[in-house]
Short mmCIF file of C-alpha atoms in Angstrom, two decimals:
data_model
loop_
_atom_site.label_atom_id
_atom_site.label_comp_id
_atom_site.label_asym_id
_atom_site.label_seq_id
_atom_site.Cartn_x
_atom_site.Cartn_y
_atom_site.Cartn_z
CA MET A 1 5.00 10.78 34.81
CA ASP A 2 2.28 12.79 33.05
CA GLY A 3 0.90 10.99 29.98
CA LYS A 4 1.44 13.94 27.63
CA VAL A 5 5.00 14.40 28.87
CA ALA A 6 5.69 10.70 28.41
CA SER A 7 4.31 10.78 24.85
CA GLY A 8 6.49 13.78 24.03
CA LEU A 9 9.58 12.00 25.29
CA VAL A 10 8.66 8.89 23.32
CA ASN A 11 8.39 10.87 20.07
CA GLU A 12 11.72 12.59 20.74
CA LEU A 13 13.44 9.25 21.38
CA LEU A 14 12.30 7.51 18.18
CA PRO A 15 15.27 6.16 16.17
CA ASP A 16 16.94 8.49 13.68
CA ASP A 17 16.91 5.70 11.08
CA PRO A 18 13.68 6.18 9.03
CA THR A 19 13.45 2.45 8.30
CA LEU A 20 13.71 1.56 11.98
CA THR A 21 11.24 4.29 12.94
CA ALA A 22 8.75 2.97 10.36
CA HIS A 23 9.18 -0.54 11.80
CA CYS A 24 8.50 0.75 15.34
CA ARG A 25 5.35 2.54 14.19
CA ARG A 26 4.06 -0.60 12.43
CA VAL A 27 4.76 -2.67 15.53
CA ALA A 28 2.84 -0.13 17.61
CA VAL A 29 -0.24 -0.22 15.39
CA LEU A 30 -0.22 -4.05 15.15
CA ALA A 31 0.09 -4.23 18.93
CA ALA A 32 -2.83 -1.83 19.34
CA GLU A 33 -5.12 -4.10 17.31
CA ILE A 34 -4.09 -7.15 19.35
CA ALA A 35 -4.61 -5.17 22.56
CA ARG A 36 -8.10 -4.23 21.37
CA GLU A 37 -8.89 -7.90 20.67
CA VAL A 38 -7.75 -9.10 24.12
CA LYS A 39 -9.38 -6.11 25.84
CA LEU A 40 -6.20 -4.78 27.41
CA PRO A 41 -7.10 -1.94 29.85
CA PRO A 42 -6.58 1.62 28.53
CA ALA A 43 -3.53 2.24 30.75
CA GLY A 44 -1.98 -0.97 29.43
CA ALA A 45 -2.71 0.06 25.82
CA VAL A 46 -0.94 3.41 26.34
CA LEU A 47 2.03 1.65 27.94
CA LEU A 48 2.12 -0.85 25.05
CA ARG A 49 2.25 1.90 22.42
CA GLN A 50 5.06 3.73 24.20
CA ALA A 51 7.07 0.54 24.64
CA ALA A 52 6.51 -0.45 21.00
CA LEU A 53 7.79 2.88 19.74
CA LEU A 54 10.89 2.61 21.95
CA HIS A 55 11.71 -1.08 21.75
CA HIS A 56 14.79 -0.42 19.60
CA LEU A 57 16.32 2.11 21.99
CA PRO A 58 19.97 1.44 22.92
CA PRO A 59 20.26 -0.47 26.24
CA LEU A 60 21.72 2.56 28.05
CA LEU A 61 18.66 4.71 27.37
CA ARG A 62 16.31 1.92 28.45
CA ASP A 63 17.81 1.92 31.96
CA PRO A 64 16.66 4.91 34.06
CA ALA A 65 19.28 4.30 36.75
CA ALA A 66 22.08 4.23 34.17
CA VAL A 67 20.81 7.47 32.64
CA GLY A 68 20.79 9.10 36.09
CA ARG A 69 24.36 8.01 36.77
CA LEU A 70 25.45 9.26 33.34
CA LEU A 71 23.87 12.66 33.95
CA ALA A 72 25.54 12.91 37.34
CA ASP A 73 28.95 12.01 35.95
CA VAL A 74 28.74 14.20 32.85
CA LEU A 75 26.89 17.21 34.23
CA GLY A 76 28.18 17.09 37.77
CA ALA A 77 24.60 17.34 38.98
CA ASP A 78 23.44 16.27 42.40
CA ARG A 79 23.54 12.45 42.30
CA GLU A 80 20.32 12.02 44.24
CA TYR A 81 18.51 14.39 41.88
CA ALA A 82 20.07 12.84 38.77
CA SER A 83 19.08 9.35 39.84
CA ARG A 84 15.43 10.41 39.73
CA ILE A 85 15.70 11.63 36.12
CA SER A 86 14.42 9.06 33.66
CA VAL A 87 14.50 9.51 29.89
CA VAL A 88 12.17 6.52 29.57
CA PRO A 89 9.14 6.21 31.88
CA SER A 90 9.89 3.55 34.49
CA ASP A 91 7.00 1.24 33.53
CA VAL A 92 8.07 1.40 29.86
CA ALA A 93 11.62 0.58 30.90
CA SER A 94 10.31 -2.41 32.86
CA VAL A 95 8.45 -3.73 29.80
CA LEU A 96 11.56 -3.31 27.65
CA ARG A 97 13.68 -5.20 30.19
CA ILE A 98 11.18 -8.07 30.10
CA LEU A 99 11.15 -8.00 26.30
CA HIS A 100 14.94 -8.15 26.08
CA GLY A 101 15.28 -10.81 28.77
CA ARG A 102 16.97 -8.55 31.29
CA SER A 103 14.33 -8.53 33.96
CA HIS A 104 15.23 -10.10 37.31
CA GLY A 105 12.55 -11.59 39.48
CA PRO A 106 8.79 -11.84 38.86
CA ALA A 107 7.11 -9.03 36.91
CA ALA A 108 3.64 -7.60 37.37
CA GLN A 109 1.00 -9.44 35.32
CA GLN A 110 0.11 -6.42 33.18
CA LEU A 111 3.75 -5.67 32.39
CA SER A 112 4.28 -9.28 31.31
CA ARG A 113 1.14 -9.16 29.19
CA VAL A 114 2.26 -5.94 27.49
CA ALA A 115 5.72 -7.41 26.83
CA ALA A 116 4.17 -10.56 25.31
CA ILE A 117 1.96 -8.55 22.93
CA LEU A 118 4.94 -6.36 22.00
CA GLN A 119 7.16 -9.35 21.24
CA LEU A 120 4.48 -10.97 19.09
CA SER A 121 3.88 -7.72 17.18
CA ASP A 122 7.60 -7.25 16.62
CA LEU A 123 7.95 -10.78 15.21
CA LEU A 124 4.84 -10.30 13.07
CA ASP A 125 6.29 -7.22 11.40
CA GLU A 126 9.65 -8.90 10.86
CA GLN A 127 7.88 -11.84 9.21
CA MET A 128 5.81 -9.52 7.02
CA GLN A 129 9.01 -7.84 5.86
CA LEU A 130 10.40 -11.25 4.92
CA LEU A 131 7.21 -12.16 3.07
CA ALA A 132 7.56 -8.98 1.01
CA CYS A 133 10.77 -10.44 -0.41
CA GLU A 134 9.54 -14.01 -0.87
CA ASP A 135 6.89 -15.64 -3.05
CA CYS A 136 4.93 -17.22 -0.22
CA ALA A 137 1.74 -16.64 1.71
CA PRO A 138 1.14 -15.46 5.33
CA PRO A 139 -0.50 -18.73 6.55
CA GLY A 140 2.99 -20.22 6.75
CA MET A 141 4.03 -17.27 8.89
CA TRP A 142 1.33 -17.96 11.46
CA ALA A 143 2.25 -21.66 11.53
CA GLY A 144 5.90 -20.74 12.12
CA LEU A 145 4.99 -18.43 15.01
CA GLU A 146 2.90 -21.19 16.57
CA GLN A 147 5.87 -23.57 16.43
CA ILE A 148 8.13 -21.19 18.34
CA SER A 149 5.49 -19.95 20.79
CA GLU A 150 6.69 -22.25 23.60
CA PHE A 151 10.03 -20.42 23.57
CA THR A 152 8.55 -16.90 23.62
CA LEU A 153 6.79 -14.50 25.96
CA PHE A 154 3.48 -15.09 24.11
CA ASP A 155 1.46 -18.28 24.18
CA ARG A 156 -0.71 -19.96 21.57
CA MET A 157 -3.87 -18.36 22.95
CA LEU A 158 -2.47 -14.86 22.42
CA LEU A 159 -1.33 -15.91 18.95
CA LYS A 160 -4.88 -17.09 18.20
CA ASP A 161 -6.27 -13.76 19.39
CA ALA A 162 -3.78 -11.89 17.19
CA ARG A 163 -4.72 -13.93 14.13
CA ARG A 164 -8.40 -13.24 14.76
CA ALA A 165 -7.66 -9.50 15.08
CA LEU A 166 -5.47 -9.21 11.99
CA THR A 167 -7.03 -11.48 9.38
CA ALA A 168 -10.25 -11.02 7.43
CA GLY A 169 -13.20 -13.34 7.61
CA HIS A 170 -13.47 -13.72 3.84
CA ASP A 171 -11.60 -13.28 0.57
CA PRO A 172 -12.82 -10.88 -2.15
CA VAL A 173 -14.93 -12.71 -4.71
CA ILE A 174 -13.70 -12.26 -8.27
CA GLY A 175 -15.59 -13.39 -11.31
CA ALA A 176 -18.60 -12.82 -13.51
CA GLY A 177 -20.88 -12.01 -10.60
CA SER A 178 -18.55 -9.65 -8.74
CA ASP A 179 -19.06 -5.91 -8.39
CA VAL A 180 -15.89 -5.29 -10.39
CA ALA A 181 -17.21 -7.24 -13.35
CA VAL A 182 -20.67 -5.66 -13.19
CA GLN A 183 -19.29 -2.11 -13.05
CA ALA A 184 -16.79 -2.79 -15.82
CA GLY A 185 -19.14 -4.15 -18.48
CA ILE A 186 -18.53 -1.25 -20.85
CA ALA A 187 -14.82 -1.27 -20.00
CA ARG A 188 -14.49 -4.85 -21.22
CA LYS A 189 -16.12 -3.94 -24.53
CA VAL A 190 -13.91 -0.88 -24.97
CA PHE A 191 -10.74 -2.80 -24.12
CA SER A 192 -11.63 -5.55 -26.57
CA ALA A 193 -12.23 -3.04 -29.35
CA LEU A 194 -9.48 -0.50 -28.71
CA ALA A 195 -6.80 -1.74 -26.40
CA PHE A 196 -4.39 -3.91 -28.26
CA GLN A 197 -2.40 -2.28 -31.05
CA ARG A 198 -5.21 -1.41 -33.42
CA ASP A 199 -5.83 1.69 -35.48
CA CYS A 200 -9.39 2.95 -35.25
CA GLU A 201 -11.42 5.17 -37.54
CA ILE A 202 -13.79 7.92 -36.46
CA ARG A 203 -16.83 5.84 -37.39
CA GLU A 204 -15.75 2.89 -35.22
CA LEU A 205 -14.98 5.14 -32.26
CA GLU A 206 -18.32 6.91 -32.67
CA MET A 207 -20.28 3.65 -32.66
CA LEU A 208 -18.51 2.48 -29.53
CA ALA A 209 -18.91 5.78 -27.66
CA THR A 210 -22.58 6.27 -28.51
CA ALA A 211 -23.37 2.78 -27.19
CA ASP A 212 -22.88 4.13 -23.66
CA PRO A 213 -24.35 7.54 -22.68
CA VAL A 214 -21.82 8.12 -19.88
CA LEU A 215 -18.88 7.41 -22.19
CA ALA A 216 -20.30 9.68 -24.90
CA GLY A 217 -20.89 12.49 -22.41
CA ARG A 218 -17.35 12.20 -21.03
CA LEU A 219 -15.85 12.42 -24.51
CA ILE A 220 -17.86 15.55 -25.34
CA GLN A 221 -16.84 17.08 -22.00
CA VAL A 222 -13.17 16.55 -22.82
CA ALA A 223 -13.54 18.13 -26.26
CA ASN A 224 -15.23 21.17 -24.70
CA SER A 225 -12.71 21.47 -21.84
CA ALA A 226 -10.35 24.39 -21.29
CA ILE A 227 -7.45 22.33 -22.60
CA TYR A 228 -8.89 22.32 -26.13
CA SER A 229 -10.78 25.64 -25.93
CA PRO A 230 -13.00 25.11 -28.99
CA LEU A 231 -14.45 28.19 -30.68
CA GLN A 232 -17.86 26.52 -30.69
CA ARG A 233 -19.10 23.93 -28.20
CA MET A 234 -19.11 20.37 -29.49
CA GLY A 235 -22.60 18.91 -29.50
CA SER A 236 -22.00 15.42 -30.90
CA VAL A 237 -19.64 12.50 -30.42
CA ARG A 238 -18.49 12.69 -34.07
CA GLN A 239 -17.59 16.38 -33.71
CA ALA A 240 -15.70 15.65 -30.47
CA ILE A 241 -13.67 12.82 -32.04
CA ALA A 242 -12.81 14.85 -35.12
CA TYR A 243 -11.69 17.80 -32.99
CA VAL A 244 -9.69 15.87 -30.36
CA GLY A 245 -8.20 13.40 -32.86
CA THR A 246 -8.55 9.62 -33.03
CA GLY A 247 -5.34 8.94 -31.07
CA LYS A 248 -6.31 10.96 -28.00
CA THR A 249 -9.94 9.89 -28.30
CA ARG A 250 -8.87 6.29 -28.05
CA LYS A 251 -6.91 6.98 -24.85
CA VAL A 252 -9.69 9.06 -23.31
CA MET A 253 -12.25 6.35 -24.04
CA LEU A 254 -10.06 3.66 -22.48
CA ALA A 255 -9.68 5.73 -19.32
CA ALA A 256 -13.29 6.93 -19.18
CA ALA A 257 -14.57 3.38 -19.63
CA LEU A 258 -12.54 2.25 -16.62
CA GLU A 259 -13.43 5.23 -14.41
CA PRO A 260 -16.71 3.74 -13.06
CA VAL A 261 -14.76 0.80 -11.59
CA PHE A 262 -12.99 3.32 -9.33
CA ALA A 263 -16.14 5.19 -8.39
CA GLY A 264 -16.59 3.45 -5.05
CA ARG A 265 -15.95 4.89 -1.62
CA GLY A 266 -12.31 5.71 -0.99
CA MET A 267 -11.30 4.99 -4.59
CA HIS A 268 -11.00 8.51 -6.01
CA GLY A 269 -7.38 8.89 -4.95
CA ILE A 270 -6.53 5.50 -6.45
CA TRP A 271 -8.14 6.53 -9.73
CA LYS A 272 -6.13 9.78 -9.86
CA HIS A 273 -2.98 7.76 -9.18
CA SER A 274 -3.91 5.35 -12.00
CA LEU A 275 -4.28 8.20 -14.49
CA ARG A 276 -0.85 9.57 -13.62
CA ALA A 277 0.65 6.08 -13.68
CA ALA A 278 -0.79 5.48 -17.16
CA GLN A 279 0.89 8.61 -18.50
CA LEU A 280 4.24 7.72 -16.92
CA CYS A 281 4.09 4.07 -18.01
CA GLU A 282 3.54 5.25 -21.57
CA THR A 283 6.48 7.65 -21.32
CA LEU A 284 8.80 4.99 -19.89
CA ALA A 285 7.76 2.52 -22.57
CA GLN A 286 8.56 5.07 -25.26
CA SER A 287 12.02 5.71 -23.79
CA THR A 288 12.96 2.05 -23.17
CA GLY A 289 11.22 0.20 -26.01
CA ILE A 290 10.37 -2.60 -23.55
CA LEU A 291 6.65 -2.38 -24.19
CA ASP A 292 4.31 -0.90 -26.76
CA PRO A 293 3.39 2.58 -25.44
CA ASP A 294 -0.34 1.99 -25.92
CA GLU A 295 -0.15 -1.22 -23.91
CA ALA A 296 1.91 0.58 -21.27
CA LEU A 297 -0.76 3.26 -20.94
CA LEU A 298 -3.41 0.60 -20.51
CA LEU A 299 -1.24 -1.22 -17.96
CA GLY A 300 -0.96 1.95 -15.90
CA LEU A 301 -4.72 2.37 -15.96
CA VAL A 302 -5.47 -1.14 -14.71
CA HIS A 303 -2.48 -1.93 -12.46
CA ASP A 304 -4.46 -1.16 -9.27
CA ILE A 305 -7.75 -2.68 -10.41
CA GLY A 306 -7.48 -5.17 -7.54
CA ARG A 307 -7.75 -2.38 -4.97
CA GLN A 308 -11.46 -2.17 -5.73
CA ALA A 309 -11.92 -5.73 -4.51
CA THR A 310 -9.48 -5.80 -1.59
CA GLN A 311 -11.17 -2.78 -0.04
CA ARG A 312 -14.42 -4.74 0.19
CA VAL A 313 -13.36 -6.61 3.32
CA ALA A 314 -15.92 -7.62 5.91
CA ALA A 315 -17.69 -4.67 7.50
CA ASP A 316 -16.23 -5.41 10.95
CA ARG A 317 -12.72 -5.29 9.46
CA GLN A 318 -12.93 -2.07 7.45
CA SER A 319 -12.08 0.10 10.47
CA THR A 320 -9.17 -2.19 11.39
CA PHE A 321 -7.85 -1.99 7.83
CA ALA A 322 -8.05 1.81 7.92
CA ARG A 323 -6.36 2.07 11.33
CA LEU A 324 -3.45 -0.10 10.20
CA VAL A 325 -2.92 1.99 7.06
CA ARG A 326 -3.13 5.25 9.01
CA GLY A 327 -0.66 3.84 11.51
CA GLY A 328 2.00 3.25 8.88
CA CYS A 329 1.27 -0.18 7.39
CA PRO A 330 1.17 0.13 3.56
CA PRO A 331 -2.02 -1.13 1.82
CA ALA A 332 -0.30 -4.12 0.18
CA TYR A 333 1.13 -5.09 3.57
CA VAL A 334 -2.32 -5.00 5.19
CA GLU A 335 -3.83 -6.92 2.26
CA GLN A 336 -1.25 -9.68 2.68
CA LEU A 337 -1.92 -9.78 6.40
CA PHE A 338 -5.71 -9.77 6.05
CA LEU A 339 -6.24 -11.83 2.91
CA GLY A 340 -3.03 -13.72 2.26
CA ARG A 341 -2.50 -11.88 -1.05
CA ASP A 342 -2.18 -8.33 -2.27
CA HIS A 343 -4.18 -6.30 -4.80
CA GLY A 344 -1.76 -7.32 -7.56
CA GLU A 345 -2.85 -10.95 -7.18
CA VAL A 346 -6.51 -9.96 -7.08
CA GLY A 347 -6.08 -7.67 -10.11
CA TRP A 348 -4.49 -10.53 -12.02
CA GLU A 349 -7.66 -12.57 -11.48
CA VAL A 350 -9.84 -9.69 -12.65
CA LEU A 351 -7.83 -9.24 -15.85
CA ARG A 352 -7.80 -12.95 -16.61
CA ASP A 353 -11.58 -12.82 -16.36
CA TRP A 354 -11.47 -9.95 -18.89
CA ASN A 355 -9.25 -12.03 -21.24
CA PHE A 356 -6.32 -9.62 -21.02
CA PRO A 357 -3.06 -10.71 -22.67
CA GLU A 358 -1.01 -12.78 -20.23
CA HIS A 359 2.05 -10.49 -20.33
CA LEU A 360 -0.10 -7.56 -19.12
CA SER A 361 -2.02 -9.47 -16.45
CA ALA A 362 1.28 -10.96 -15.18
CA ALA A 363 2.73 -7.46 -14.90
CA VAL A 364 -0.24 -6.43 -12.74
CA ARG A 365 0.16 -9.55 -10.59
CA TYR A 366 3.82 -8.89 -9.81
CA HIS A 367 4.05 -5.11 -9.91
CA HIS A 368 4.97 -4.96 -6.20
CA ARG A 369 7.56 -7.76 -6.48
CA PRO A 370 8.83 -7.71 -10.06
CA GLU A 371 11.80 -9.94 -9.20
CA ALA A 372 9.39 -12.87 -8.84
CA THR A 373 8.80 -12.93 -12.61
CA GLY A 374 10.62 -12.36 -15.85
CA SER A 375 8.05 -9.70 -16.75
CA LEU A 376 9.82 -6.48 -17.73
CA PRO A 377 6.49 -4.60 -17.78
CA ALA A 378 6.12 -5.47 -14.07
CA SER A 379 9.38 -3.65 -13.42
CA ILE A 380 8.14 -0.62 -15.36
CA VAL A 381 5.02 -0.42 -13.18
CA TYR A 382 7.14 -0.85 -10.04
CA LEU A 383 9.33 2.09 -11.07
CA VAL A 384 6.26 4.20 -11.79
CA GLU A 385 4.85 3.33 -8.34
CA PHE A 386 8.14 4.47 -6.82
CA TRP A 387 8.23 7.68 -8.85
CA THR A 388 4.66 8.64 -7.98
CA GLY A 389 5.28 8.03 -4.27
CA GLY A 390 2.32 5.69 -3.99
CA GLU A 391 3.74 4.06 -0.82
CA GLU A 392 1.53 1.03 -1.37
CA ASP A 393 4.16 -1.40 -0.09
CA LEU A 394 7.25 -1.55 2.10
CA PRO A 395 10.14 0.38 0.50
CA SER A 396 13.03 -1.69 -0.84
CA LEU A 397 16.21 -0.15 -2.24
CA SER A 398 17.41 -3.54 -3.48
CA ARG A 399 14.16 -4.12 -5.36
CA LEU A 400 14.30 -0.62 -6.81
CA GLY A 401 17.89 -1.14 -7.95
CA ALA A 402 17.04 -4.49 -9.54
CA ALA A 403 14.07 -2.99 -11.42
CA MET A 404 16.22 -0.14 -12.72
CA ALA A 405 18.96 -2.54 -13.82
CA ARG A 406 16.47 -4.83 -15.54
CA THR A 407 14.78 -2.04 -17.49
CA GLY A 408 17.84 0.10 -18.08
CA VAL A 409 16.06 3.07 -16.50
CA SER A 410 18.31 5.40 -14.53
CA GLY A 411 17.48 7.68 -11.64
CA GLU A 412 17.98 10.63 -13.97
CA THR A 413 15.37 9.22 -16.35
CA LEU A 414 12.85 8.95 -13.54
CA THR A 415 13.66 12.46 -12.35
CA ASP A 416 13.15 13.88 -15.85
CA LEU A 417 9.71 12.31 -16.21
CA ALA A 418 6.98 14.90 -16.12
CA PRO A 419 3.32 14.76 -17.15
CA ARG A 420 2.86 16.45 -20.50
CA ARG A 421 0.08 18.90 -21.28
CA GLY A 422 -2.92 16.98 -22.46
CA SER A 423 -2.25 13.99 -20.22
CA LEU A 424 -5.15 11.75 -19.27
CA PHE A 425 -5.21 13.23 -15.80
CA GLU A 426 -5.49 16.76 -17.15
CA LEU A 427 -8.06 15.83 -19.77
CA LEU A 428 -10.42 13.99 -17.43
CA SER A 429 -9.94 16.49 -14.61
CA ALA A 430 -10.69 19.44 -16.87
CA ALA A 431 -13.77 17.84 -18.37
#
């Protein structure tokens, strides 16, 4: 069967269930990385992808002969012609029979190899889904797969190859000497002075802003932006603060001080998401009373601070990381697989180094699994992630329901949330 025709059939036969389809796509992209590591021939890699996407097909559709008989019986077509019609390419069907233990007699070596990689990838994704609901680390997952390997299609050597293909060679370094800390020097000063429930006067804000030329320039840009439309251009920090107001100045300075941390390659989208999340966290805090709105805004700004570090994986793993994400594996999923922890854990370390209050750093740590802590702010951030469609982790209706019940936030409340004019995103985008 022509390769393009086969691929078209595969796409048409994907499960109607979005969750199951997403699982099949993740299995396919995991299998592709393992195939690359073991140097599976190109024809085998194509076969592996097709089989991975179809491995949850009902048994009837996996059997070409059964499909031919069904067509003959239902359509009254010529039986000899119908028997040659196959919904699933025959080599894919052979792999699926091996996978599901329905193959009779010896199979070709490549088909067996493809089935072994597919089974391992399927189990890997199932284990990663379990890890998303448990407070444990992936090393235990690999140990568990090794224990059962003697009862599977894959052996320990293939498992070793898979682990080499799907784990990073190092962990991001967090601390005083890290890139995050170096880039965020001014941010730490601003947070210490402005972040935690303090009223600030114009003079104090001016002294802090003028200590950093970039921060001062950003503040003047905001004051002169189209949102404020001043009659005369602001030429000094004091004029800008007086015109914008101390409340909004404080918020703009907090965000602008953090912006350089997200200036690295591939971080612009994460920074835009953080600005929107800050606005929505503040709004949710105001409506629920769970958290001080100013702290909520700050929490939204810093909740993905760990992404800066987790993206600095070894150079030979950056392309693998990107392929997995493009293939349907959420960033937090890939981080857990590569590093044994997600960006929430890494962000928690960053914020501890910055001497953030524990209730805020804990919320960052658990914002993708808020049920693992008693932190209500973690649930607020989780709901904001859901509302913004960040798709940073595997979706979970049970986790979403629990976060809504814990915070008292309804679906209607989330639906009614809308960025207000003058939001941080608008201010810093217009500047």
